[in-house]
CSV table of C-alpha atoms in Angstrom, one decimal:
chain,number,residue,atom,x,y,z
A,16,MET,CA,6.4,-13.3,25.6
A,17,TYR,CA,6.6,-13.4,21.8
A,18,LYS,CA,9.8,-13.4,19.9
A,19,TRP,CA,8.3,-11.4,17.0
A,20,ILE,CA,5.2,-9.3,16.6
A,21,VAL,CA,4.3,-8.0,13.2
A,22,ILE,CA,2.0,-5.0,13.3
A,23,GLY,CA,0.1,-5.1,10.0
A,24,GLY,CA,-1.1,-8.0,8.0
A,25,GLY,CA,-1.1,-6.5,4.5
A,26,ILE,CA,1.3,-7.1,1.7
A,27,HIS,CA,4.3,-5.9,3.7
A,28,GLY,CA,3.5,-7.5,7.1
A,29,SER,CA,2.5,-10.8,5.5
A,30,THR,CA,5.7,-10.9,3.4
A,31,VAL,CA,7.9,-10.4,6.5
A,32,ALA,CA,6.0,-12.8,8.7
A,33,SER,CA,5.9,-15.6,6.1
A,34,HIS,CA,9.6,-15.2,5.4
A,35,LEU,CA,10.4,-15.4,9.1
A,36,LEU,CA,8.4,-18.7,9.3
A,37,HIS,CA,9.8,-20.0,6.1
A,38,HIS,CA,13.4,-19.5,7.2
A,39,GLY,CA,12.9,-21.0,10.6
A,40,ALA,CA,13.6,-17.7,12.4
A,41,VAL,CA,10.4,-18.2,14.5
A,42,THR,CA,7.7,-20.7,15.3
A,43,HIS,CA,4.0,-20.0,15.1
A,44,GLU,CA,3.8,-19.8,18.9
A,45,GLU,CA,6.7,-17.3,19.0
A,46,MET,CA,5.1,-14.8,16.6
A,47,ALA,CA,1.9,-12.8,16.4
A,48,ILE,CA,0.5,-10.8,13.4
A,49,ILE,CA,-1.8,-8.0,14.5
A,50,ASP,CA,-4.2,-6.6,12.0
A,51,PRO,CA,-7.8,-5.2,12.0
A,52,TYR,CA,-9.0,-7.7,9.4
A,53,ASP,CA,-9.7,-11.4,9.6
A,54,GLY,CA,-6.8,-12.6,7.5
A,55,PRO,CA,-3.7,-11.8,5.5
A,56,ILE,CA,-3.9,-9.1,2.7
A,57,GLU,CA,-7.7,-8.8,3.2
A,58,ASN,CA,-7.7,-5.0,2.8
A,59,TRP,CA,-5.6,-5.4,-0.4
A,60,LYS,CA,-8.2,-7.9,-1.8
A,61,ARG,CA,-11.1,-5.6,-0.8
A,62,LEU,CA,-9.7,-2.5,-2.5
A,63,THR,CA,-8.4,-4.2,-5.7
A,64,ASN,CA,-11.8,-6.0,-6.1
A,65,LYS,CA,-13.7,-2.8,-5.4
A,66,ILE,CA,-12.0,-0.9,-8.2
A,67,GLY,CA,-12.2,-3.8,-10.7
A,68,MET,CA,-8.4,-4.3,-11.1
A,69,LYS,CA,-7.6,-7.2,-13.4
A,70,HIS,CA,-3.8,-7.1,-13.5
A,71,LEU,CA,-1.1,-5.8,-11.2
A,72,ARG,CA,1.1,-3.0,-12.3
A,73,SER,CA,4.2,-4.8,-11.2
A,74,PRO,CA,6.0,-7.6,-13.2
A,75,SER,CA,5.9,-11.4,-12.6
A,76,VAL,CA,8.9,-11.5,-10.2
A,77,HIS,CA,7.3,-9.2,-7.7
A,78,HIS,CA,5.2,-11.3,-5.3
A,79,LEU,CA,5.4,-12.5,-1.7
A,80,HIS,CA,7.2,-15.9,-2.0
A,81,PRO,CA,11.0,-15.8,-1.4
A,82,ASP,CA,11.7,-17.4,-4.8
A,83,PRO,CA,11.3,-14.7,-7.4
A,84,TYR,CA,10.3,-17.2,-10.1
A,85,HIS,CA,7.8,-19.0,-8.0
A,86,LEU,CA,4.8,-17.2,-9.4
A,87,LYS,CA,5.8,-18.3,-12.9
A,88,LYS,CA,6.0,-21.9,-11.7
A,89,PHE,CA,2.7,-21.6,-10.0
A,90,ALA,CA,1.0,-20.3,-13.2
A,91,ARG,CA,2.2,-23.4,-15.0
A,92,THR,CA,1.3,-25.9,-12.4
A,93,GLN,CA,-2.2,-24.3,-11.9
A,94,GLN,CA,-2.7,-24.1,-15.6
A,95,TYR,CA,-3.2,-20.3,-15.9
A,96,SER,CA,-2.9,-20.1,-19.6
A,97,ALA,CA,-3.4,-16.3,-19.6
A,98,GLY,CA,-1.8,-15.5,-16.2
A,99,PHE,CA,0.4,-12.7,-17.4
A,100,LYS,CA,-0.1,-9.7,-19.6
A,101,GLY,CA,2.1,-7.7,-21.9
A,102,ARG,CA,5.8,-7.0,-22.2
A,103,TYR,CA,6.4,-6.8,-18.4
A,104,GLN,CA,4.4,-10.0,-17.7
A,105,ARG,CA,1.9,-8.3,-15.3
A,106,PRO,CA,0.2,-11.0,-13.2
A,107,LEU,CA,-3.5,-11.6,-13.3
A,108,LEU,CA,-4.8,-10.3,-10.0
A,109,HIS,CA,-6.9,-13.4,-9.3
A,110,MET,CA,-3.8,-15.6,-9.9
A,111,PHE,CA,-1.6,-13.4,-7.7
A,112,ASN,CA,-4.1,-13.6,-4.9
A,113,HIS,CA,-4.4,-17.4,-5.4
A,114,HIS,CA,-0.6,-17.7,-5.2
A,115,CYS,CA,-0.6,-15.6,-2.0
A,116,GLU,CA,-3.2,-17.8,-0.4
A,117,GLN,CA,-1.3,-21.0,-1.3
A,118,TRP,CA,1.9,-19.5,0.2
A,119,PHE,CA,0.1,-18.4,3.4
A,120,ASN,CA,-1.3,-21.9,3.7
A,121,GLU,CA,2.1,-23.5,3.2
A,122,VAL,CA,3.6,-21.5,6.1
A,123,ASN,CA,0.3,-21.6,8.1
A,124,LEU,CA,0.3,-17.8,8.5
A,125,GLN,CA,-3.2,-17.7,9.9
A,126,ARG,CA,-2.1,-19.7,13.0
A,127,SER,CA,-0.2,-16.6,14.2
A,128,TRP,CA,-3.0,-14.1,13.5
A,129,LYS,CA,-4.4,-11.7,16.1
A,130,LYS,CA,-7.3,-9.5,15.1
A,131,GLY,CA,-7.2,-6.0,16.6
A,132,GLU,CA,-6.0,-2.5,16.2
A,133,VAL,CA,-2.9,-1.2,18.0
A,134,GLU,CA,-3.5,1.7,20.4
A,135,SER,CA,0.0,2.1,21.9
A,136,LEU,CA,3.5,0.7,21.7
A,137,ASN,CA,6.0,1.1,24.5
A,138,LYS,CA,9.2,-0.5,25.7
A,139,LYS,CA,9.6,-1.6,29.3
A,140,ASP,CA,12.1,-3.9,31.0
A,141,GLY,CA,13.7,-4.9,27.7
A,142,ALA,CA,10.5,-5.9,26.0
A,143,TRP,CA,8.0,-4.1,23.6
A,144,HIS,CA,4.4,-3.9,25.0
A,145,VAL,CA,1.7,-3.7,22.4
A,146,HIS,CA,-1.8,-2.6,23.6
A,147,LEU,CA,-4.8,-3.3,21.4
A,148,ASN,CA,-8.3,-1.8,21.2
A,149,THR,CA,-9.6,-5.3,22.4
A,150,GLY,CA,-8.0,-4.6,25.8
A,151,GLU,CA,-5.3,-7.2,25.2
A,152,CYS,CA,-1.6,-6.5,25.8
A,153,PHE,CA,1.2,-8.5,24.2
A,154,GLN,CA,4.9,-8.4,24.8
A,155,SER,CA,7.6,-9.2,22.3
A,156,LYS,CA,11.4,-9.0,22.0
A,157,ASN,CA,11.1,-7.8,18.4
A,158,ILE,CA,8.5,-5.6,16.6
A,159,VAL,CA,8.0,-5.1,12.8
A,160,LEU,CA,6.0,-2.0,11.9
A,161,ALA,CA,4.2,-2.9,8.7
A,162,ILE,CA,1.5,-0.3,8.8
A,163,GLY,CA,-0.4,0.6,5.6
A,164,VAL,CA,-1.2,4.1,4.4
A,165,THR,CA,-4.7,3.7,3.0
A,166,ASN,CA,-6.3,4.3,6.4
A,167,LYS,CA,-5.3,8.0,5.9
A,168,PRO,CA,-7.3,9.0,2.8
A,169,HIS,CA,-6.7,12.5,1.5
A,170,TRP,CA,-9.8,14.7,1.4
A,171,PRO,CA,-9.3,17.9,-0.7
A,172,GLY,CA,-10.1,21.2,1.1
A,173,TRP,CA,-12.9,22.1,-1.4
A,174,ILE,CA,-15.0,19.1,-0.2
A,175,MET,CA,-14.5,19.3,3.5
A,176,GLU,CA,-17.5,21.6,4.4
A,177,LEU,CA,-20.0,19.4,2.5
A,178,LYS,CA,-18.4,16.2,3.9
A,179,THR,CA,-19.0,17.5,7.4
A,180,SER,CA,-22.4,19.0,7.0
A,181,ASP,CA,-24.1,16.7,4.4
A,182,PRO,CA,-21.9,13.8,3.2
A,183,SER,CA,-24.5,11.7,1.3
A,184,GLY,CA,-23.3,10.8,-2.1
A,185,ILE,CA,-19.7,11.6,-1.3
A,186,TYR,CA,-17.2,8.8,-1.0
A,187,HIS,CA,-13.4,8.2,-0.8
A,188,ILE,CA,-12.3,5.0,-2.5
A,189,PHE,CA,-10.1,4.1,0.5
A,190,GLU,CA,-12.9,4.4,3.1
A,191,GLU,CA,-16.0,2.6,1.8
A,192,PRO,CA,-16.0,-1.2,2.0
A,193,THR,CA,-17.8,-1.3,-1.4
A,194,LEU,CA,-18.2,1.0,-4.3
A,195,LEU,CA,-21.5,2.7,-3.3
A,196,ALA,CA,-21.7,5.4,-6.0
A,197,LYS,CA,-24.7,5.3,-8.3
A,198,GLY,CA,-26.1,7.2,-11.3
A,199,LYS,CA,-24.1,10.1,-12.8
A,200,THR,CA,-20.8,10.0,-10.9
A,201,ALA,CA,-17.6,12.1,-10.9
A,202,ILE,CA,-14.3,10.4,-10.1
A,203,ILE,CA,-11.7,12.8,-8.8
A,204,GLY,CA,-8.1,11.8,-9.5
A,205,GLY,CA,-5.7,11.1,-12.4
A,206,GLY,CA,-3.8,8.0,-11.4
A,207,MET,CA,-4.3,4.2,-11.5
A,208,THR,CA,-6.9,4.0,-8.8
A,209,ALA,CA,-9.0,6.7,-10.4
A,210,ALA,CA,-8.7,5.1,-13.9
A,211,HIS,CA,-9.6,1.7,-12.6
A,212,THR,CA,-12.6,3.1,-10.7
A,213,ALA,CA,-13.9,5.1,-13.7
A,214,ILE,CA,-13.6,2.0,-16.0
A,215,GLN,CA,-15.4,-0.1,-13.5
A,216,LEU,CA,-18.3,2.3,-13.1
A,217,ALA,CA,-18.5,3.1,-16.8
A,218,LYS,CA,-18.8,-0.6,-17.6
A,219,GLN,CA,-21.4,-1.3,-14.9
A,220,GLY,CA,-24.1,1.3,-15.5
A,221,ASP,CA,-25.9,3.2,-18.2
A,222,GLU,CA,-24.9,6.7,-17.0
A,223,VAL,CA,-21.9,8.5,-18.4
A,224,ILE,CA,-19.1,8.7,-15.8
A,225,THR,CA,-17.0,11.8,-15.5
A,226,LEU,CA,-13.3,11.6,-14.6
A,227,ILE,CA,-11.8,14.9,-13.4
A,228,LYS,CA,-8.1,15.3,-13.2
A,229,ARG,CA,-5.8,18.2,-12.6
A,230,HIS,CA,-3.2,17.4,-15.2
A,231,PRO,CA,-2.9,15.5,-18.5
A,232,PHE,CA,-2.6,11.8,-18.2
A,233,ARG,CA,0.9,10.8,-17.1
A,234,LEU,CA,1.8,7.5,-18.8
A,235,HIS,CA,4.4,5.3,-17.1
A,236,ASP,CA,4.8,1.6,-17.0
A,237,PHE,CA,5.6,1.6,-13.3
A,238,ASP,CA,5.3,4.2,-10.5
A,239,SER,CA,9.0,4.7,-10.5
A,240,ASP,CA,11.9,3.8,-12.8
A,241,PRO,CA,12.9,0.1,-12.4
A,242,GLY,CA,16.4,1.3,-12.0
A,243,TRP,CA,15.4,2.1,-8.4
A,244,LEU,CA,15.3,-1.6,-7.6
A,245,GLY,CA,19.0,-2.1,-8.3
A,246,PRO,CA,22.4,-0.4,-8.3
A,247,LYS,CA,21.6,1.8,-11.3
A,248,TYR,CA,20.1,4.4,-9.0
A,249,LEU,CA,20.3,2.9,-5.5
A,250,ALA,CA,24.1,2.9,-5.5
A,251,GLY,CA,24.1,6.7,-5.6
A,252,TYR,CA,21.1,7.0,-3.3
A,253,GLU,CA,22.7,4.9,-0.6
A,254,ASN,CA,25.7,7.3,-0.6
A,255,ILE,CA,23.5,10.3,0.3
A,256,ASP,CA,23.9,11.1,4.0
A,257,CYS,CA,21.4,14.0,4.1
A,258,ASN,CA,17.8,12.7,4.8
A,259,LYS,CA,16.3,15.9,3.3
A,260,GLU,CA,18.1,15.0,0.0
A,261,ARG,CA,16.9,11.4,0.3
A,262,ARG,CA,13.3,12.7,0.6
A,263,SER,CA,13.8,15.0,-2.4
A,264,GLN,CA,15.1,12.1,-4.4
A,265,ILE,CA,12.1,9.9,-3.5
A,266,GLN,CA,9.7,12.7,-4.5
A,267,LYS,CA,11.4,13.2,-7.8
A,268,ALA,CA,11.6,9.5,-8.6
A,269,ARG,CA,7.9,8.7,-8.0
A,270,TYR,CA,5.6,9.0,-11.0
A,271,LYS,CA,2.8,10.4,-8.9
A,272,GLY,CA,-0.7,10.2,-10.3
A,273,SER,CA,0.4,8.2,-13.3
A,274,LEU,CA,-1.2,5.2,-15.1
A,275,THR,CA,0.0,2.5,-17.5
A,276,ARG,CA,-0.4,2.7,-21.3
A,277,ASP,CA,-2.8,-0.3,-21.4
A,278,LEU,CA,-5.1,1.3,-18.9
A,279,HIS,CA,-5.0,4.5,-20.9
A,280,VAL,CA,-6.1,2.5,-23.9
A,281,GLU,CA,-9.1,1.3,-22.0
A,282,VAL,CA,-10.0,4.8,-20.9
A,283,LYS,CA,-9.8,6.1,-24.5
A,284,ALA,CA,-12.0,3.3,-25.7
A,285,LEU,CA,-14.7,4.2,-23.2
A,286,ILE,CA,-14.4,7.9,-24.2
A,287,ARG,CA,-15.0,6.9,-27.9
A,288,ARG,CA,-18.1,4.8,-26.9
A,289,GLY,CA,-19.5,7.8,-25.0
A,290,LYS,CA,-19.3,6.0,-21.7
A,291,LEU,CA,-16.7,8.2,-20.1
A,292,ASN,CA,-16.2,11.9,-20.1
A,293,VAL,CA,-12.7,13.2,-19.1
A,294,ILE,CA,-12.1,16.7,-17.8
A,295,THR,CA,-8.6,18.2,-17.2
A,296,ASP,CA,-9.3,21.0,-14.7
A,297,GLU,CA,-9.4,21.5,-11.0
A,298,VAL,CA,-12.4,21.7,-8.7
A,299,SER,CA,-12.8,24.9,-6.8
A,300,CYS,CA,-15.9,24.1,-4.8
A,301,VAL,CA,-18.9,21.8,-4.6
A,302,ASN,CA,-22.5,22.6,-3.6
A,303,ARG,CA,-25.6,20.6,-3.2
A,304,ARG,CA,-28.5,21.6,-5.5
A,305,GLU,CA,-31.7,19.7,-4.7
A,306,ARG,CA,-30.7,16.0,-5.2
A,307,SER,CA,-27.6,16.7,-7.2
A,308,LEU,CA,-24.0,17.8,-6.5
A,309,LEU,CA,-22.7,20.7,-8.5
A,310,LEU,CA,-18.9,20.9,-9.0
A,311,GLN,CA,-17.6,24.3,-9.9
A,312,MET,CA,-14.4,24.1,-11.9
A,313,LYS,CA,-11.6,26.7,-11.8
A,314,GLY,CA,-11.9,27.0,-15.6
A,315,GLY,CA,-15.4,28.2,-15.2
A,316,SER,CA,-17.4,25.1,-16.2
A,317,GLU,CA,-19.9,23.2,-14.0
A,318,VAL,CA,-20.4,19.5,-13.6
A,319,LYS,CA,-23.7,18.2,-12.2
A,320,VAL,CA,-23.6,14.6,-10.7
A,321,SER,CA,-25.4,12.5,-8.2
A,322,SER,CA,-22.2,11.0,-6.6
A,323,ILE,CA,-18.6,11.9,-6.1
A,324,VAL,CA,-15.9,9.3,-5.6
A,325,LEU,CA,-12.5,10.6,-4.5
A,326,ALA,CA,-9.4,8.7,-5.7
A,327,THR,CA,-7.1,11.4,-4.4
A,328,GLY,CA,-4.5,9.2,-2.6
A,329,VAL,CA,-3.5,9.5,1.1
A,330,ASP,CA,-2.5,12.3,3.4
A,331,LYS,CA,1.1,13.0,4.1
A,332,GLY,CA,2.6,11.9,7.4
A,333,ILE,CA,3.7,8.6,8.9
A,334,PRO,CA,1.4,5.6,9.0
A,335,GLY,CA,0.0,4.9,12.4
A,336,GLU,CA,0.7,8.5,13.5
A,337,GLU,CA,-2.2,8.6,16.0
A,338,TRP,CA,-0.3,6.2,18.3
A,339,LEU,CA,3.2,5.9,16.8
A,340,SER,CA,3.9,9.6,17.4
A,341,LYS,CA,3.6,9.0,21.1
A,342,THR,CA,6.1,6.1,20.9
A,343,ILE,CA,8.5,8.3,19.0
A,344,ARG,CA,8.4,11.1,21.6
A,345,LYS,CA,8.6,8.7,24.6
A,346,HIS,CA,11.5,6.7,23.4
A,347,GLU,CA,13.2,9.5,21.4
A,348,LEU,CA,13.2,7.5,18.2
A,349,TYR,CA,15.4,9.1,15.5
A,350,CYS,CA,13.3,10.7,12.7
A,351,ALA,CA,14.3,12.8,9.6
A,352,PRO,CA,12.9,16.4,9.2
A,353,CYS,CA,10.0,14.8,7.2
A,354,GLY,CA,9.0,12.9,10.3
A,355,PHE,CA,9.9,9.4,8.9
A,356,PRO,CA,12.2,6.9,10.6
A,357,VAL,CA,16.0,7.0,10.2
A,358,VAL,CA,17.0,3.3,10.3
A,359,ASP,CA,20.1,1.2,9.7
A,360,ASP,CA,20.7,-1.2,6.8
A,361,THR,CA,18.6,-3.9,8.4
A,362,LEU,CA,15.7,-1.5,8.9
A,363,LYS,CA,16.3,-1.4,12.6
A,364,TRP,CA,14.9,1.8,14.2
A,365,ASP,CA,15.7,0.9,17.8
A,366,GLU,CA,16.7,-2.3,19.6
A,367,GLY,CA,14.2,-4.9,18.6
A,368,LEU,CA,12.1,-2.4,16.5
A,369,TYR,CA,12.0,-2.8,12.7
A,370,VAL,CA,10.1,-1.1,9.9
A,371,THR,CA,8.9,-1.9,6.4
A,372,GLY,CA,6.7,-0.2,3.7
A,373,ALA,CA,6.4,3.6,3.9
A,374,LEU,CA,8.2,3.8,7.2
A,375,ALA,CA,11.3,2.2,5.5
A,376,GLU,CA,11.5,4.4,2.4
A,377,LEU,CA,14.3,6.7,3.5
A,378,ARG,CA,16.5,3.5,3.6
A,379,VAL,CA,14.9,1.3,0.8
A,380,GLY,CA,14.1,4.1,-1.6
A,381,PRO,CA,11.2,5.1,-3.9
A,382,ALA,CA,9.9,1.5,-4.4
A,383,SER,CA,9.7,0.9,-0.6
A,384,ARG,CA,5.8,1.0,-0.5
A,385,ASN,CA,5.5,-1.5,-3.4
A,386,ILE,CA,5.5,-5.3,-3.5
A,387,ALA,CA,9.2,-5.1,-4.6
A,388,GLY,CA,9.8,-3.0,-1.5
A,389,ALA,CA,8.2,-5.6,0.7
A,390,ARG,CA,10.6,-8.2,-0.7
A,391,LYS,CA,13.6,-5.9,-0.2
A,392,ALA,CA,12.5,-5.0,3.4
A,393,SER,CA,12.1,-8.7,4.3
A,394,GLU,CA,15.6,-9.5,3.0
A,395,ARG,CA,17.1,-6.7,5.1
A,396,ILE,CA,15.3,-7.8,8.2
A,397,MET,CA,16.4,-11.4,7.6
A,398,GLN,CA,20.0,-10.1,7.5
A,399,SER,CA,19.5,-8.9,11.1
A,400,VAL,CA,18.1,-12.2,12.1
A,401,SER,CA,21.1,-14.0,10.6
A,402,LEU,CA,23.5,-11.7,12.5
A,403,GLU,CA,21.6,-12.4,15.7
A,404,ARG,CA,21.9,-16.2,15.1
A,405,ILE,CA,25.7,-15.8,14.6
A,406,VAL,CA,26.0,-13.9,17.9
A,407,GLU,CA,23.9,-16.5,19.7
A,408,ARG,CA,26.1,-19.4,18.5
A,409,ARG,CA,29.1,-17.6,19.9
């Protein structure tokens, strides 16, 4: 039986698992990291590479190593002369990934890796039983749910009929392993992912790319105010006992569908060069006309393209819902009205069951899904580990 199983090997799962190893809370033989991919943060690398991201949105102190200044030190020792950009010192993506790889190698994270997808999670005789699609079953004293959200892409209602009947030329950025769109392409979305994708396609080909968004560009340096990472806003948030109010605060705090000013500058430059066309309107329907796709806008105009790429975010609901909902019902796990876990300060949901990422946001706050949230969650879980060690010594 394992001491710890971490379900999910993305940014959040890899942060928690590497910190558990680094602090000596577990050995490689006592821990398993279960993920559908071959190695740590592989889905992160695939997605960021696909959209052509060059720099992270987060600042230099947000990374996976426990030392907040370690990435700065790494940049100096590895001689990254242009490793950070702008006022907030946004890390170069390549350098960030290189830093992650070195950190994972230092703690030998791959040694605890188990490739597979979870199909069920149940508790029996004091241990958690994890069943995989490979037919394997593992038992553990502790579980960390570090499930990502990108496996639940949001498909707008206006495209569902065509997606079902004739999906050729229609893609969601979170689904395809590579960016398959060719020719005249419409990108649907107004946030960072949509902007990155539009820039990438506009620079790659000769055709004019069309970016369709429902609202004017919302310019914000981060996807929530940095005050949510410290006592400025969290002090009041932590005093809120009502989970409905906490959810409301999270929704208000997030700058949904926003992008940074430097990315906006790139978009405007491509518009001036005639490489990118930006439309602020909403799609009402789409039809196939011969070899083209015809988008009918609510404002009355039509857009004719050969491909559509959706950068419309993810569906609402808890990550891993297809199997986690059964665990919730069977073990009567406490959830808020929004369906998300209600956990304690150490992110414990039930005895031996911890959460991070989106599942921890009612406790951690609006930044829970981000890299900063991964660090905060790891710190909270390590608090629980420290308390257990004190009890064991007694």
